[in-house]
């Protein structure tokens, strides 16, 4: 005989439209994409005074890594960091445990629209997650959204994401935190 205990399911805890207005969820999750504008920055970003937001008028298509439940409007705005002191950091209060971190990117600024023009590192929970990450090279073109996903363990009740300058200014379109 088998005795099955409760089966836990992944649960979306946070969704942030980095650099943009709030967006409604387009899936069955009750969590909307919170806004993060220059006039009303997200409470989860550390350096809203030293990094900026930008919105493109062009539409963005989703690359194959982007789940269908992600609104394409997420990719039309960004928060970028134009100062290396301090580097852009996001901090999400969570319980200790395991999480999936989904980071959303697209190249929407013509000045960085080709490979090698914008390169940065991403550190999650003090571990290098993306080394010399080049969004234009990953997406293959401008105005193509991509998602990078990482499983992390949190032991200090704060899930931390750092975007570190390499070439040009780090930029991010959205962040999604899922409890595992």
PDB file of C-alpha atoms in Angstrom:
ATOM      1  CA  UNK A   1       0.000   0.000   0.000  1.00  0.00           C
ATOM      2  CA  UNK A   2       1.066   3.579  -0.695  1.00  0.00           C
ATOM      3  CA  UNK A   3       0.505   6.620   1.473  1.00  0.00           C
ATOM      4  CA  UNK A   4       0.804   9.864  -0.453  1.00  0.00           C
ATOM      5  CA  UNK A   5       1.252  13.097   1.459  1.00  0.00           C
ATOM      6  CA  UNK A   6       0.347  16.496   0.112  1.00  0.00           C
ATOM      7  CA  UNK A   7       1.862  17.153  -3.278  1.00  0.00           C
ATOM      8  CA  UNK A   8       3.200  20.657  -3.458  1.00  0.00           C
ATOM      9  CA  UNK A   9       2.948  22.639  -6.643  1.00  0.00           C
ATOM     10  CA  UNK A  10       4.977  25.541  -7.891  1.00  0.00           C
ATOM     11  CA  UNK A  11       3.434  28.894  -6.984  1.00  0.00           C
ATOM     12  CA  UNK A  12       4.113  32.297  -8.508  1.00  0.00           C
ATOM     13  CA  UNK A  13       5.132  34.657  -5.711  1.00  0.00           C
ATOM     14  CA  UNK A  14       6.306  37.763  -7.558  1.00  0.00           C
ATOM     15  CA  UNK A  15       5.988  39.241 -11.026  1.00  0.00           C
ATOM     16  CA  UNK A  16       7.563  42.596 -11.879  1.00  0.00           C
ATOM     17  CA  UNK A  17       7.256  44.514 -15.143  1.00  0.00           C
ATOM     18  CA  UNK A  18      10.681  46.173 -14.864  1.00  0.00           C
ATOM     19  CA  UNK A  19      10.505  49.733 -16.098  1.00  0.00           C
ATOM     20  CA  UNK A  20       6.830  49.571 -16.968  1.00  0.00           C
ATOM     21  CA  UNK A  21       3.272  49.924 -15.714  1.00  0.00           C
ATOM     22  CA  UNK A  22       1.352  47.115 -14.025  1.00  0.00           C
ATOM     23  CA  UNK A  23       0.154  44.350 -16.359  1.00  0.00           C
ATOM     24  CA  UNK A  24      -2.727  41.973 -15.792  1.00  0.00           C
ATOM     25  CA  UNK A  25      -1.991  38.274 -15.583  1.00  0.00           C
ATOM     26  CA  UNK A  26      -3.008  36.425 -18.755  1.00  0.00           C
ATOM     27  CA  UNK A  27      -2.910  32.966 -17.184  1.00  0.00           C
ATOM     28  CA  UNK A  28      -4.694  31.268 -14.291  1.00  0.00           C
ATOM     29  CA  UNK A  29      -2.244  32.663 -11.718  1.00  0.00           C
ATOM     30  CA  UNK A  30      -3.786  35.344  -9.502  1.00  0.00           C
ATOM     31  CA  UNK A  31      -0.526  37.337  -9.430  1.00  0.00           C
ATOM     32  CA  UNK A  32      -0.427  40.341 -11.791  1.00  0.00           C
ATOM     33  CA  UNK A  33       2.812  41.911 -13.032  1.00  0.00           C
ATOM     34  CA  UNK A  34       3.518  44.801 -10.662  1.00  0.00           C
ATOM     35  CA  UNK A  35       4.675  48.109 -12.078  1.00  0.00           C
ATOM     36  CA  UNK A  36       8.140  49.617 -11.808  1.00  0.00           C
ATOM     37  CA  UNK A  37       8.161  53.078 -13.370  1.00  0.00           C
ATOM     38  CA  UNK A  38      10.497  56.029 -12.903  1.00  0.00           C
ATOM     39  CA  UNK A  39       7.763  57.878 -10.990  1.00  0.00           C
ATOM     40  CA  UNK A  40       6.778  54.803  -8.960  1.00  0.00           C
ATOM     41  CA  UNK A  41       9.755  52.414  -8.744  1.00  0.00           C
ATOM     42  CA  UNK A  42       9.366  48.888  -7.447  1.00  0.00           C
ATOM     43  CA  UNK A  43      10.061  48.514  -3.750  1.00  0.00           C
ATOM     44  CA  UNK A  44      12.224  45.497  -4.635  1.00  0.00           C
ATOM     45  CA  UNK A  45      14.895  47.401  -6.608  1.00  0.00           C
ATOM     46  CA  UNK A  46      17.716  49.012  -4.635  1.00  0.00           C
ATOM     47  CA  UNK A  47      18.850  51.812  -6.843  1.00  0.00           C
ATOM     48  CA  UNK A  48      15.793  53.433  -8.361  1.00  0.00           C
ATOM     49  CA  UNK A  49      17.518  56.792  -7.957  1.00  0.00           C
ATOM     50  CA  UNK A  50      20.506  55.804 -10.110  1.00  0.00           C
ATOM     51  CA  UNK A  51      18.933  53.612 -12.758  1.00  0.00           C
ATOM     52  CA  UNK A  52      16.356  54.565 -15.310  1.00  0.00           C
ATOM     53  CA  UNK A  53      13.421  53.277 -17.272  1.00  0.00           C
ATOM     54  CA  UNK A  54      12.836  53.214 -21.004  1.00  0.00           C
ATOM     55  CA  UNK A  55       9.837  52.236 -23.111  1.00  0.00           C
ATOM     56  CA  UNK A  56       9.974  51.384 -26.807  1.00  0.00           C
ATOM     57  CA  UNK A  57       7.156  52.059 -29.225  1.00  0.00           C
ATOM     58  CA  UNK A  58       7.918  48.969 -31.307  1.00  0.00           C
ATOM     59  CA  UNK A  59       6.228  45.668 -30.564  1.00  0.00           C
ATOM     60  CA  UNK A  60       8.273  42.708 -29.397  1.00  0.00           C
ATOM     61  CA  UNK A  61       7.809  39.077 -30.377  1.00  0.00           C
ATOM     62  CA  UNK A  62       8.426  36.184 -28.023  1.00  0.00           C
ATOM     63  CA  UNK A  63      11.340  33.881 -28.653  1.00  0.00           C
ATOM     64  CA  UNK A  64      10.928  30.132 -28.027  1.00  0.00           C
ATOM     65  CA  UNK A  65      12.135  30.396 -24.399  1.00  0.00           C
ATOM     66  CA  UNK A  66       9.233  32.669 -23.386  1.00  0.00           C
ATOM     67  CA  UNK A  67       6.209  30.895 -21.865  1.00  0.00           C
ATOM     68  CA  UNK A  68       2.876  31.637 -23.570  1.00  0.00           C
ATOM     69  CA  UNK A  69       1.457  33.056 -20.320  1.00  0.00           C
ATOM     70  CA  UNK A  70       3.829  36.048 -20.444  1.00  0.00           C
ATOM     71  CA  UNK A  71       2.240  39.232 -21.832  1.00  0.00           C
ATOM     72  CA  UNK A  72       4.279  40.611 -24.751  1.00  0.00           C
ATOM     73  CA  UNK A  73       3.852  44.149 -23.361  1.00  0.00           C
ATOM     74  CA  UNK A  74       6.350  43.089 -20.660  1.00  0.00           C
ATOM     75  CA  UNK A  75       9.158  43.365 -23.213  1.00  0.00           C
ATOM     76  CA  UNK A  76       8.394  46.938 -24.305  1.00  0.00           C
ATOM     77  CA  UNK A  77       9.796  48.580 -21.163  1.00  0.00           C
ATOM     78  CA  UNK A  78      12.978  48.134 -19.190  1.00  0.00           C
ATOM     79  CA  UNK A  79      14.868  49.260 -16.143  1.00  0.00           C
ATOM     80  CA  UNK A  80      18.490  49.913 -16.962  1.00  0.00           C
ATOM     81  CA  UNK A  81      21.376  50.850 -14.712  1.00  0.00           C
ATOM     82  CA  UNK A  82      23.604  53.652 -15.949  1.00  0.00           C
ATOM     83  CA  UNK A  83      25.885  53.728 -12.903  1.00  0.00           C
ATOM     84  CA  UNK A  84      28.153  50.979 -11.621  1.00  0.00           C
ATOM     85  CA  UNK A  85      27.918  52.309  -8.058  1.00  0.00           C
ATOM     86  CA  UNK A  86      25.695  50.859  -6.819  1.00  0.00           C
ATOM     87  CA  UNK A  87      24.954  48.059  -9.270  1.00  0.00           C
ATOM     88  CA  UNK A  88      21.263  47.325  -9.863  1.00  0.00           C
ATOM     89  CA  UNK A  89      20.009  44.903  -7.225  1.00  0.00           C
ATOM     90  CA  UNK A  90      16.602  43.339  -6.671  1.00  0.00           C
ATOM     91  CA  UNK A  91      15.643  41.889  -3.271  1.00  0.00           C
ATOM     92  CA  UNK A  92      12.533  39.764  -2.754  1.00  0.00           C
ATOM     93  CA  UNK A  93      11.517  38.667   0.759  1.00  0.00           C
ATOM     94  CA  UNK A  94      10.861  34.914   0.748  1.00  0.00           C
ATOM     95  CA  UNK A  95      10.912  31.996   3.142  1.00  0.00           C
ATOM     96  CA  UNK A  96      14.036  29.876   3.092  1.00  0.00           C
ATOM     97  CA  UNK A  97      13.721  27.215   0.421  1.00  0.00           C
ATOM     98  CA  UNK A  98      13.998  26.569  -3.308  1.00  0.00           C
ATOM     99  CA  UNK A  99      12.804  28.912  -6.021  1.00  0.00           C
ATOM    100  CA  UNK A 100      12.749  29.294  -9.770  1.00  0.00           C
ATOM    101  CA  UNK A 101      13.862  32.730 -10.921  1.00  0.00           C
ATOM    102  CA  UNK A 102      12.737  33.718 -14.407  1.00  0.00           C
ATOM    103  CA  UNK A 103      14.398  36.758 -15.918  1.00  0.00           C
ATOM    104  CA  UNK A 104      12.991  38.358 -19.053  1.00  0.00           C
ATOM    105  CA  UNK A 105      15.094  40.274 -21.566  1.00  0.00           C
ATOM    106  CA  UNK A 106      14.824  41.847 -25.031  1.00  0.00           C
ATOM    107  CA  UNK A 107      16.965  44.391 -26.799  1.00  0.00           C
ATOM    108  CA  UNK A 108      14.748  47.413 -27.500  1.00  0.00           C
ATOM    109  CA  UNK A 109      17.334  50.237 -27.649  1.00  0.00           C
ATOM    110  CA  UNK A 110      18.888  50.806 -31.085  1.00  0.00           C
ATOM    111  CA  UNK A 111      22.233  51.793 -29.567  1.00  0.00           C
ATOM    112  CA  UNK A 112      22.659  48.262 -28.206  1.00  0.00           C
ATOM    113  CA  UNK A 113      20.748  46.332 -30.843  1.00  0.00           C
ATOM    114  CA  UNK A 114      23.595  44.204 -32.165  1.00  0.00           C
ATOM    115  CA  UNK A 115      25.771  41.565 -30.469  1.00  0.00           C
ATOM    116  CA  UNK A 116      28.578  42.912 -28.297  1.00  0.00           C
ATOM    117  CA  UNK A 117      26.975  46.310 -27.660  1.00  0.00           C
ATOM    118  CA  UNK A 118      25.428  45.427 -24.259  1.00  0.00           C
ATOM    119  CA  UNK A 119      27.012  42.737 -22.101  1.00  0.00           C
ATOM    120  CA  UNK A 120      26.468  42.204 -18.373  1.00  0.00           C
ATOM    121  CA  UNK A 121      26.609  39.604 -15.625  1.00  0.00           C
ATOM    122  CA  UNK A 122      23.709  38.385 -13.513  1.00  0.00           C
ATOM    123  CA  UNK A 123      24.371  37.121  -9.999  1.00  0.00           C
ATOM    124  CA  UNK A 124      21.571  35.369  -8.097  1.00  0.00           C
ATOM    125  CA  UNK A 125      22.037  34.519  -4.433  1.00  0.00           C
ATOM    126  CA  UNK A 126      25.766  35.330  -4.703  1.00  0.00           C
ATOM    127  CA  UNK A 127      26.241  32.820  -7.543  1.00  0.00           C
ATOM    128  CA  UNK A 128      27.091  33.814 -11.113  1.00  0.00           C
ATOM    129  CA  UNK A 129      24.002  32.898 -13.153  1.00  0.00           C
ATOM    130  CA  UNK A 130      24.839  34.638 -16.439  1.00  0.00           C
ATOM    131  CA  UNK A 131      28.433  35.459 -17.374  1.00  0.00           C
ATOM    132  CA  UNK A 132      28.975  38.118 -20.045  1.00  0.00           C
ATOM    133  CA  UNK A 133      25.329  37.865 -21.062  1.00  0.00           C
ATOM    134  CA  UNK A 134      24.536  39.466 -24.420  1.00  0.00           C
ATOM    135  CA  UNK A 135      20.782  39.808 -24.991  1.00  0.00           C
ATOM    136  CA  UNK A 136      21.090  40.670 -28.704  1.00  0.00           C
ATOM    137  CA  UNK A 137      23.239  37.592 -29.305  1.00  0.00           C
ATOM    138  CA  UNK A 138      20.880  35.349 -27.294  1.00  0.00           C
ATOM    139  CA  UNK A 139      17.695  36.637 -28.968  1.00  0.00           C
ATOM    140  CA  UNK A 140      19.251  36.782 -32.444  1.00  0.00           C
ATOM    141  CA  UNK A 141      17.674  40.159 -33.205  1.00  0.00           C
ATOM    142  CA  UNK A 142      16.234  43.290 -31.693  1.00  0.00           C
ATOM    143  CA  UNK A 143      12.656  43.210 -30.431  1.00  0.00           C
ATOM    144  CA  UNK A 144      12.720  39.482 -29.610  1.00  0.00           C
ATOM    145  CA  UNK A 145      11.948  38.512 -26.015  1.00  0.00           C
ATOM    146  CA  UNK A 146      13.899  35.805 -24.213  1.00  0.00           C
ATOM    147  CA  UNK A 147      13.605  34.160 -20.802  1.00  0.00           C
ATOM    148  CA  UNK A 148      16.429  32.787 -18.682  1.00  0.00           C
ATOM    149  CA  UNK A 149      15.435  30.465 -15.823  1.00  0.00           C
ATOM    150  CA  UNK A 150      17.413  29.440 -12.730  1.00  0.00           C
ATOM    151  CA  UNK A 151      16.709  27.293  -9.690  1.00  0.00           C
ATOM    152  CA  UNK A 152      18.147  28.743  -6.496  1.00  0.00           C
ATOM    153  CA  UNK A 153      18.157  28.017  -2.792  1.00  0.00           C
ATOM    154  CA  UNK A 154      17.537  30.859  -0.343  1.00  0.00           C
ATOM    155  CA  UNK A 155      18.923  30.543   3.198  1.00  0.00           C
ATOM    156  CA  UNK A 156      18.630  34.160   4.467  1.00  0.00           C
ATOM    157  CA  UNK A 157      14.942  34.896   3.671  1.00  0.00           C
ATOM    158  CA  UNK A 158      15.906  37.333   0.888  1.00  0.00           C
ATOM    159  CA  UNK A 159      16.222  36.344  -2.767  1.00  0.00           C
ATOM    160  CA  UNK A 160      18.813  38.691  -4.290  1.00  0.00           C
ATOM    161  CA  UNK A 161      19.458  39.383  -7.992  1.00  0.00           C
ATOM    162  CA  UNK A 162      22.352  41.628  -9.097  1.00  0.00           C
ATOM    163  CA  UNK A 163      22.938  42.964 -12.629  1.00  0.00           C
ATOM    164  CA  UNK A 164      26.612  43.849 -13.051  1.00  0.00           C
ATOM    165  CA  UNK A 165      28.147  46.163 -15.683  1.00  0.00           C
ATOM    166  CA  UNK A 166      30.503  44.680 -18.279  1.00  0.00           C
ATOM    167  CA  UNK A 167      29.820  46.648 -21.514  1.00  0.00           C
ATOM    168  CA  UNK A 168      27.147  49.388 -21.577  1.00  0.00           C
ATOM    169  CA  UNK A 169      24.278  49.365 -19.046  1.00  0.00           C
ATOM    170  CA  UNK A 170      22.557  46.220 -17.726  1.00  0.00           C
ATOM    171  CA  UNK A 171      18.846  46.168 -18.554  1.00  0.00           C
ATOM    172  CA  UNK A 172      15.958  43.902 -17.581  1.00  0.00           C
ATOM    173  CA  UNK A 173      12.341  43.686 -18.766  1.00  0.00           C
ATOM    174  CA  UNK A 174      10.738  41.466 -16.145  1.00  0.00           C
ATOM    175  CA  UNK A 175      11.267  39.225 -13.138  1.00  0.00           C
ATOM    176  CA  UNK A 176       9.175  36.281 -11.993  1.00  0.00           C
ATOM    177  CA  UNK A 177       9.795  34.382  -8.752  1.00  0.00           C
ATOM    178  CA  UNK A 178       8.193  30.944  -8.362  1.00  0.00           C
ATOM    179  CA  UNK A 179       8.222  28.928  -5.148  1.00  0.00           C
ATOM    180  CA  UNK A 180       9.118  25.267  -5.706  1.00  0.00           C
TER     181      UNK A 180
END
